[in-house]
Amino acid sequence: MTELTHRTTGPGRARDCYDLVADVVAAPQHFPTHLHAEILRHDGGRDLVERWVLDQGSVRGWRFWRELDEPGLRIVFEHHEPRPPLLRMRGVWTFREQGPDTLIEVRHAFALADGDATARFAADLDRKVPLQLAHIAGLAGDLGHRRRRTVRREEAQVVPGTCESVYERIVADEADDGTSARVHLPPHGIVAKQHSGLAPDIEALTGEYRLAEDPGGVRVTIRRTATATTVAAVASVGERLEEDLRRRFAALAR
């Protein structure tokens, strides 16, 4: 096993830094490369998580087990059925307050099929992980304000059809203009994140469709979440999200 340790110190509470890493579902609102995550199941004290990220323009996903130690501000993780050439990957996050700051540390231990792949993988971690740590440290110092700038709108309606037919209609209506990335979860979900072309008063925009069988057809739930650039913009952004929901349901009604 090859082991690497990366650490940084930044402003903010250790609990806020821990929350940013532990709350995988909310991570796409905070991290530009995070697209979507779902907790697939709980097994004893562990969660099985599936995560998708944007990696050099492509969508990449994997599953991992994690164990949360909230009192100790510690997160242990291990990849589930890693894809070759990766044979095994495990690690631990720790967060420790140092005066007004927090020391954030993540340790990785991994094994790959050959030495060349190991060297490339280690170099990739050495490049990406310090950037991730710096981003966490920067966000944690402003997390409360960021949460106040985040607005979510959700609506559910029953539309005629089956999950399969409604899902296909949504996919056909969602034109890909190159500004968004999607995760398709047929026939019960579609998740999207806009990564370019955002309005000037929005810095993060995510959305999803969830479909469920209903006695009257299909219950479609649409969620849209935006992080505004300022608190003053929240009301206007919320109104536009509501209009967006109306437009999407009108398209399904046609």
Short mmCIF file of C-alpha atoms in Angstrom, two decimals:
data_model
loop_
_atom_site.label_atom_id
_atom_site.label_comp_id
_atom_site.label_asym_id
_atom_site.label_seq_id
_atom_site.Cartn_x
_atom_site.Cartn_y
_atom_site.Cartn_z
CA MET A 1 0.00 0.00 0.00
CA THR A 2 1.18 3.51 -0.81
CA GLU A 3 0.29 6.16 1.75
CA LEU A 4 -0.03 9.92 1.25
CA THR A 5 -0.95 12.64 3.75
CA HIS A 6 -2.10 16.13 2.84
CA ARG A 7 -3.00 18.89 5.25
CA THR A 8 -3.77 22.57 5.40
CA THR A 9 -4.83 25.14 7.98
CA GLY A 10 -7.55 27.68 7.40
CA PRO A 11 -10.04 29.94 9.16
CA GLY A 12 -13.35 28.60 10.36
CA ARG A 13 -14.62 26.12 12.90
CA ALA A 14 -13.56 22.48 12.75
CA ARG A 15 -17.23 21.46 12.81
CA ASP A 16 -17.96 23.53 9.69
CA CYS A 17 -15.03 21.91 7.86
CA TYR A 18 -16.27 18.47 8.93
CA ASP A 19 -19.81 19.26 7.76
CA LEU A 20 -18.58 20.28 4.30
CA VAL A 21 -17.00 16.86 3.79
CA ALA A 22 -19.64 14.79 5.62
CA ASP A 23 -22.68 16.27 3.85
CA VAL A 24 -22.09 14.57 0.50
CA VAL A 25 -25.63 15.31 -0.73
CA ALA A 26 -25.14 19.09 -0.40
CA ALA A 27 -21.57 19.04 -1.75
CA PRO A 28 -22.53 19.96 -5.37
CA GLN A 29 -23.65 23.38 -4.09
CA HIS A 30 -20.22 23.99 -2.59
CA PHE A 31 -17.66 22.23 -4.80
CA PRO A 32 -17.40 23.03 -8.52
CA THR A 33 -16.36 19.50 -9.54
CA HIS A 34 -19.01 17.66 -7.48
CA LEU A 35 -22.06 16.74 -9.53
CA HIS A 36 -24.22 14.44 -7.41
CA ALA A 37 -24.11 11.99 -4.49
CA GLU A 38 -26.59 9.54 -3.02
CA ILE A 39 -26.47 7.48 0.16
CA LEU A 40 -27.46 4.06 -1.16
CA ARG A 41 -27.79 2.24 2.13
CA HIS A 42 -26.80 2.11 5.77
CA ASP A 43 -25.01 -0.96 7.10
CA GLY A 44 -24.35 -0.87 10.81
CA GLY A 45 -22.33 2.25 11.42
CA ARG A 46 -21.36 2.68 7.77
CA ASP A 47 -22.95 4.29 4.72
CA LEU A 48 -22.55 3.17 1.12
CA VAL A 49 -22.28 6.34 -0.99
CA GLU A 50 -22.33 6.76 -4.75
CA ARG A 51 -20.74 9.97 -6.01
CA TRP A 52 -20.39 11.54 -9.45
CA VAL A 53 -17.92 14.30 -10.27
CA LEU A 54 -16.82 16.35 -13.25
CA ASP A 55 -13.32 15.27 -14.23
CA GLN A 56 -11.75 17.20 -17.12
CA GLY A 57 -15.11 17.62 -18.83
CA SER A 58 -16.32 14.05 -18.30
CA VAL A 59 -18.65 12.61 -15.66
CA ARG A 60 -17.02 10.00 -13.43
CA GLY A 61 -18.66 8.03 -10.66
CA TRP A 62 -17.68 5.54 -7.95
CA ARG A 63 -18.97 4.01 -4.73
CA PHE A 64 -17.37 4.11 -1.32
CA TRP A 65 -18.08 3.14 2.24
CA ARG A 66 -17.75 5.77 4.93
CA GLU A 67 -17.99 5.83 8.70
CA LEU A 68 -18.77 9.14 10.40
CA ASP A 69 -17.33 9.94 13.82
CA GLU A 70 -19.19 13.17 14.52
CA PRO A 71 -17.96 13.73 18.11
CA GLY A 72 -14.37 13.10 17.02
CA LEU A 73 -14.74 15.07 13.74
CA ARG A 74 -13.34 12.13 11.82
CA ILE A 75 -14.47 10.40 8.60
CA VAL A 76 -13.13 7.01 7.52
CA PHE A 77 -13.70 5.92 3.91
CA GLU A 78 -12.91 3.00 1.60
CA HIS A 79 -13.74 2.50 -2.08
CA HIS A 80 -16.29 -0.22 -2.83
CA GLU A 81 -15.24 -2.54 -5.66
CA PRO A 82 -12.58 -0.15 -7.05
CA ARG A 83 -12.06 -0.15 -10.80
CA PRO A 84 -8.78 -1.44 -12.25
CA PRO A 85 -5.99 -0.57 -12.14
CA LEU A 86 -6.97 0.57 -8.62
CA LEU A 87 -7.01 -2.45 -6.30
CA ARG A 88 -7.77 -0.75 -3.01
CA MET A 89 -8.28 2.77 -1.66
CA ARG A 90 -9.00 3.76 1.92
CA GLY A 91 -8.36 6.84 4.04
CA VAL A 92 -9.40 9.13 6.83
CA TRP A 93 -10.32 12.80 7.23
CA THR A 94 -9.59 14.60 10.51
CA PHE A 95 -10.38 18.14 11.62
CA ARG A 96 -8.70 19.75 14.62
CA GLU A 97 -9.09 23.28 15.91
CA GLN A 98 -5.89 25.23 16.41
CA GLY A 99 -6.84 28.50 18.07
CA PRO A 100 -9.12 30.41 15.68
CA ASP A 101 -8.17 28.11 12.78
CA THR A 102 -8.68 24.46 11.84
CA LEU A 103 -6.12 21.89 10.74
CA ILE A 104 -7.65 19.77 7.97
CA GLU A 105 -5.86 16.52 7.20
CA VAL A 106 -6.67 13.66 4.82
CA ARG A 107 -4.68 10.44 4.57
CA HIS A 108 -4.94 8.06 1.61
CA ALA A 109 -3.67 4.49 1.45
CA PHE A 110 -3.96 2.78 -1.93
CA ALA A 111 -2.71 -0.07 -4.07
CA LEU A 112 -2.66 -0.31 -7.87
CA ALA A 113 -1.85 -3.09 -10.29
CA ASP A 114 1.55 -1.78 -11.37
CA GLY A 115 4.24 0.68 -10.36
CA ASP A 116 3.75 3.12 -13.23
CA ALA A 117 0.05 3.40 -12.46
CA THR A 118 0.87 3.94 -8.78
CA ALA A 119 3.21 6.82 -9.58
CA ARG A 120 0.64 8.49 -11.84
CA PHE A 121 -2.12 8.01 -9.28
CA ALA A 122 0.01 9.48 -6.49
CA ALA A 123 0.93 12.47 -8.66
CA ASP A 124 -2.75 13.04 -9.42
CA LEU A 125 -3.60 13.05 -5.70
CA ASP A 126 -0.70 15.40 -5.00
CA ARG A 127 -2.14 17.78 -7.58
CA LYS A 128 -5.85 17.58 -6.70
CA VAL A 129 -6.03 17.09 -2.93
CA PRO A 130 -4.26 20.34 -1.88
CA LEU A 131 -6.69 22.28 -4.10
CA GLN A 132 -9.62 20.51 -2.45
CA LEU A 133 -8.28 21.24 1.04
CA ALA A 134 -7.76 24.91 0.21
CA HIS A 135 -11.33 25.10 -1.09
CA ILE A 136 -12.72 23.53 2.10
CA ALA A 137 -10.72 25.91 4.26
CA GLY A 138 -11.95 28.89 2.27
CA LEU A 139 -15.60 27.80 2.39
CA ALA A 140 -15.62 26.99 6.10
CA GLY A 141 -14.77 30.55 7.05
CA ASP A 142 -17.91 31.76 5.22
CA LEU A 143 -20.23 28.77 5.54
CA GLY A 144 -23.00 30.50 7.50
CA HIS A 145 -23.20 33.34 4.99
CA ARG A 146 -23.13 30.88 2.10
CA ARG A 147 -26.05 28.95 3.54
CA ARG A 148 -28.06 32.18 3.80
CA ARG A 149 -27.38 32.77 0.09
CA THR A 150 -28.65 29.32 -0.92
CA VAL A 151 -32.28 29.01 -1.98
CA ARG A 152 -34.20 25.85 -2.89
CA ARG A 153 -37.55 25.44 -4.62
CA GLU A 154 -39.43 22.16 -5.02
CA GLU A 155 -42.76 21.15 -6.52
CA ALA A 156 -44.49 17.83 -7.18
CA GLN A 157 -47.29 17.07 -9.63
CA VAL A 158 -48.89 13.93 -10.99
CA VAL A 159 -48.68 13.60 -14.78
CA PRO A 160 -50.12 10.86 -17.00
CA GLY A 161 -47.96 8.01 -18.22
CA THR A 162 -45.48 5.52 -16.81
CA CYS A 163 -42.12 6.28 -15.22
CA GLU A 164 -40.42 5.02 -18.37
CA SER A 165 -42.46 7.19 -20.76
CA VAL A 166 -42.27 10.33 -18.62
CA TYR A 167 -38.55 9.81 -18.11
CA GLU A 168 -38.03 9.60 -21.87
CA ARG A 169 -40.03 12.82 -22.38
CA ILE A 170 -37.90 14.67 -19.84
CA VAL A 171 -34.68 13.47 -21.44
CA ALA A 172 -35.95 14.58 -24.87
CA ASP A 173 -37.02 18.02 -23.55
CA GLU A 174 -33.77 18.69 -21.68
CA ALA A 175 -31.65 20.04 -24.53
CA ASP A 176 -27.92 19.72 -23.96
CA ASP A 177 -26.41 23.10 -24.75
CA GLY A 178 -23.01 22.23 -23.29
CA THR A 179 -23.44 24.32 -20.13
CA SER A 180 -24.64 21.50 -17.86
CA ALA A 181 -23.61 18.00 -16.81
CA ARG A 182 -26.12 15.28 -16.01
CA VAL A 183 -26.43 12.01 -14.17
CA HIS A 184 -29.14 9.74 -15.63
CA LEU A 185 -30.80 7.32 -13.22
CA PRO A 186 -33.45 5.68 -15.40
CA PRO A 187 -36.34 5.54 -15.02
CA HIS A 188 -36.65 7.32 -11.68
CA GLY A 189 -34.27 10.27 -11.75
CA ILE A 190 -32.20 12.84 -13.61
CA VAL A 191 -29.74 15.13 -11.86
CA ALA A 192 -28.06 18.15 -13.44
CA LYS A 193 -25.58 20.85 -12.54
CA GLN A 194 -24.89 23.96 -14.61
CA HIS A 195 -21.14 24.46 -14.81
CA SER A 196 -20.97 27.45 -17.20
CA GLY A 197 -23.13 30.30 -18.48
CA LEU A 198 -24.58 31.04 -15.05
CA ALA A 199 -26.48 34.27 -14.45
CA PRO A 200 -24.29 37.00 -12.91
CA ASP A 201 -26.08 36.74 -9.54
CA ILE A 202 -25.76 32.93 -9.25
CA GLU A 203 -22.59 31.03 -8.43
CA ALA A 204 -23.99 27.47 -8.20
CA LEU A 205 -27.12 25.93 -9.74
CA THR A 206 -28.26 22.32 -9.42
CA GLY A 207 -31.51 20.50 -10.11
CA GLU A 208 -33.15 17.12 -10.25
CA TYR A 209 -36.21 15.22 -11.36
CA ARG A 210 -37.54 12.34 -9.25
CA LEU A 211 -40.23 10.04 -10.61
CA ALA A 212 -42.47 7.62 -8.69
CA GLU A 213 -45.45 5.52 -9.69
CA ASP A 214 -48.76 7.03 -8.55
CA PRO A 215 -52.40 5.85 -8.87
CA GLY A 216 -53.02 8.77 -11.23
CA GLY A 217 -49.89 8.25 -13.33
CA VAL A 218 -46.41 9.41 -12.30
CA ARG A 219 -45.59 11.72 -9.42
CA VAL A 220 -42.86 14.03 -10.70
CA THR A 221 -40.88 16.02 -8.15
CA ILE A 222 -38.62 18.78 -9.48
CA ARG A 223 -36.06 20.46 -7.25
CA ARG A 224 -33.90 23.46 -8.11
CA THR A 225 -31.22 24.82 -5.79
CA ALA A 226 -29.18 27.97 -6.38
CA THR A 227 -26.49 29.75 -4.41
CA ALA A 228 -26.78 33.47 -5.03
CA THR A 229 -23.73 35.71 -5.07
CA THR A 230 -25.27 38.02 -2.44
CA VAL A 231 -28.01 37.80 0.18
CA ALA A 232 -29.77 40.70 -1.57
CA ALA A 233 -30.15 38.55 -4.70
CA VAL A 234 -31.83 35.62 -2.91
CA ALA A 235 -35.42 36.82 -3.41
CA SER A 236 -34.95 37.44 -7.12
CA VAL A 237 -33.18 34.11 -7.61
CA GLY A 238 -35.98 32.33 -5.75
CA GLU A 239 -38.60 33.88 -8.01
CA ARG A 240 -36.71 32.71 -11.09
CA LEU A 241 -36.47 29.19 -9.72
CA GLU A 242 -40.26 29.18 -9.20
CA GLU A 243 -40.78 30.35 -12.77
CA ASP A 244 -38.42 27.63 -13.95
CA LEU A 245 -40.50 24.99 -12.13
CA ARG A 246 -43.68 26.30 -13.76
CA ARG A 247 -42.06 26.16 -17.19
CA ARG A 248 -40.87 22.61 -16.70
CA PHE A 249 -44.25 21.33 -15.54
CA ALA A 250 -45.97 23.16 -18.42
CA ALA A 251 -43.67 21.31 -20.83
CA LEU A 252 -44.65 17.98 -19.26
CA ALA A 253 -48.35 18.86 -19.58
CA ARG A 254 -48.12 19.34 -23.36
#
